[in-house]
């Protein structure tokens, strides 16, 4: 491995220091020590010229020898110290190559608490994030393949059965074909909405609008679904939370996905509680539904794309694990925050939005 930085640090630290020391000692000997030696020779009636020359020659010889020894010792000590200092950097370089080749498990050793140690800690956090992203990417690809394969397999089997005359042409057959086709259409539409949510930050048309009105509007759209399941909606809207500063269409989409999620995963004859309150970050909106809950290990990942806490249950209700990911992108595009809590009976998903437009700086 090329260690150009190591040699640069060694040469840059040792040579200037040794050169300055040798120059100062040399000048000191030639000016002060030599003059003092000459005065001593005169005091004892010794010829100062020859003695002065011999003195300088001997001193210069010893000075050169001592400088070479000092340079060698300084080089060795500085090499050992600099090598120890740069070891995490060399290690991070090797780990970076392994990450580039697909190995995300390696971590750098944090042996100091200085800037290099902080860099190693930050590097390890980055490696952990990349490892999580890689796992999510693999799961996303596998889930997407499964979501596409299942309806396509059903469509293919049904069409082959129709072609072979095994299944008669009937209303039920066309209903099955339509169901699987709509399943594919919903998946494609979800992916399209997710792509639009990714770019939402650059296309926000914010305005002051009624949060309560948007919430009631979406709940009204799901009134039939909620009544069919026997789910009751309870409102806990705190005064002073009527207005938020957001993009109307993006906010409606986020609320729609949250209400859809709460309805799907509520138990029959359960309750959905929609509440708002003022916080330091703005207006907090929370949707809580009674259901089976989400295990704590899965909770941090529910806003990731294609993640489902219970895959079989999600497929039964028609979810592909994209709805909450869209909510995350839309809320963060507004500069808001979101999170989730869950226990054995309740699951709560919340988000915050600014209650008013940011004030302009005074000139």
Phi, psi and omega in degrees: 000133178286129180241063182297321181297321179300312181292324177297317179293319179298307182294322181291333180270319189279306188301311179298319182295311180296320180297317179295318180296313180298318180297316180294316179295319180299313179295322179297317180293314183294326186264302188274307184295320181295319178295320179294321178295320179296321178295325176294320179297319178294325181296325181258017175057047176247142182302116187283337186291304180296319180295320179297318179295315179297319180298313180295320180298315180294317181296318180296322180295313179294325180294318178295316180297316180295324179295319179295318178295316179297320179297318180295314180295317179297322179296315181295312181296316180294324178297314181295316181291317181292323179296318178295322180294321184269357182304315177300326179293317177297321180295318179294327176297316179294320180293324178300319178295322179292320177297319178297332179272358176109001179263109185255013186266343184285147178225152178276146178281129177262103186252347180228167178249016180272197182298322179294321177295320176296322177296319179296320177297316178297323178296318179295321176298320178296318180296320178296319178296318178296322179296317178296318180296322179293319177296317179296323179296315179296317178296322180296316179296316180296317180294318179297318178298319180292317180298323179281322185293320185299306179293326178294321178296318179296317178297316181297315180297319180293318180294320178295321179294322176294318181295324181275354181079010180290320179251128180287152176288118183211172179296323181295322179296315179294328177295320177296315178298319180294321180298314181290325177295317178295328177296319176294319180298317179298319179297315179296320179295321177298317178297322178293319177296322178295319178297321178292324179294326177300324182264012187295328185299327182276351185229042179270133175245083187281149177201162175281121183220166184277113177294317181300319180296319180294320179297313181293327180296316180289319179298323178298324178296329182261013184301316181296316180298318180293317179294321180298327180268354180075025182270129180261138179258127178247134182254135175224073185264114183284139177300144181092001180249020184290327190247137172228161180252101188204172173278123186302309184296318181293321179294317178300320179295318179296315179296319180301316180295322180290318178295320178299318179294317180295320179293314184297320187260010172280144176285154178303140182063024180270193183227140171245124180253122178248120185226154175224150175201159179274137176227176178295333181276346182139219180261123180260128178246132183229135174242120181241135179229146176277127180190200183287340182084169181241134180294151186296332179291329182270341188303318181294347187250005188291342178268003178277156184290133177067011178274135177224128182298320177230103189297316183295319180294323180295321180292327180295326180265003174089017182268146176246006179078029182248334187304310181289331176296322177295317178301316180301313181296319183291317181291317179293332175296331177276358185080015180270179179236159177208161181192181182211149175224150182205146171225197185290340184244323186240145170236126183240126175241130184227158173211156178239145176223151177296139182280344180206167180292143178297139181286143179284144179295143180284137179276000000 
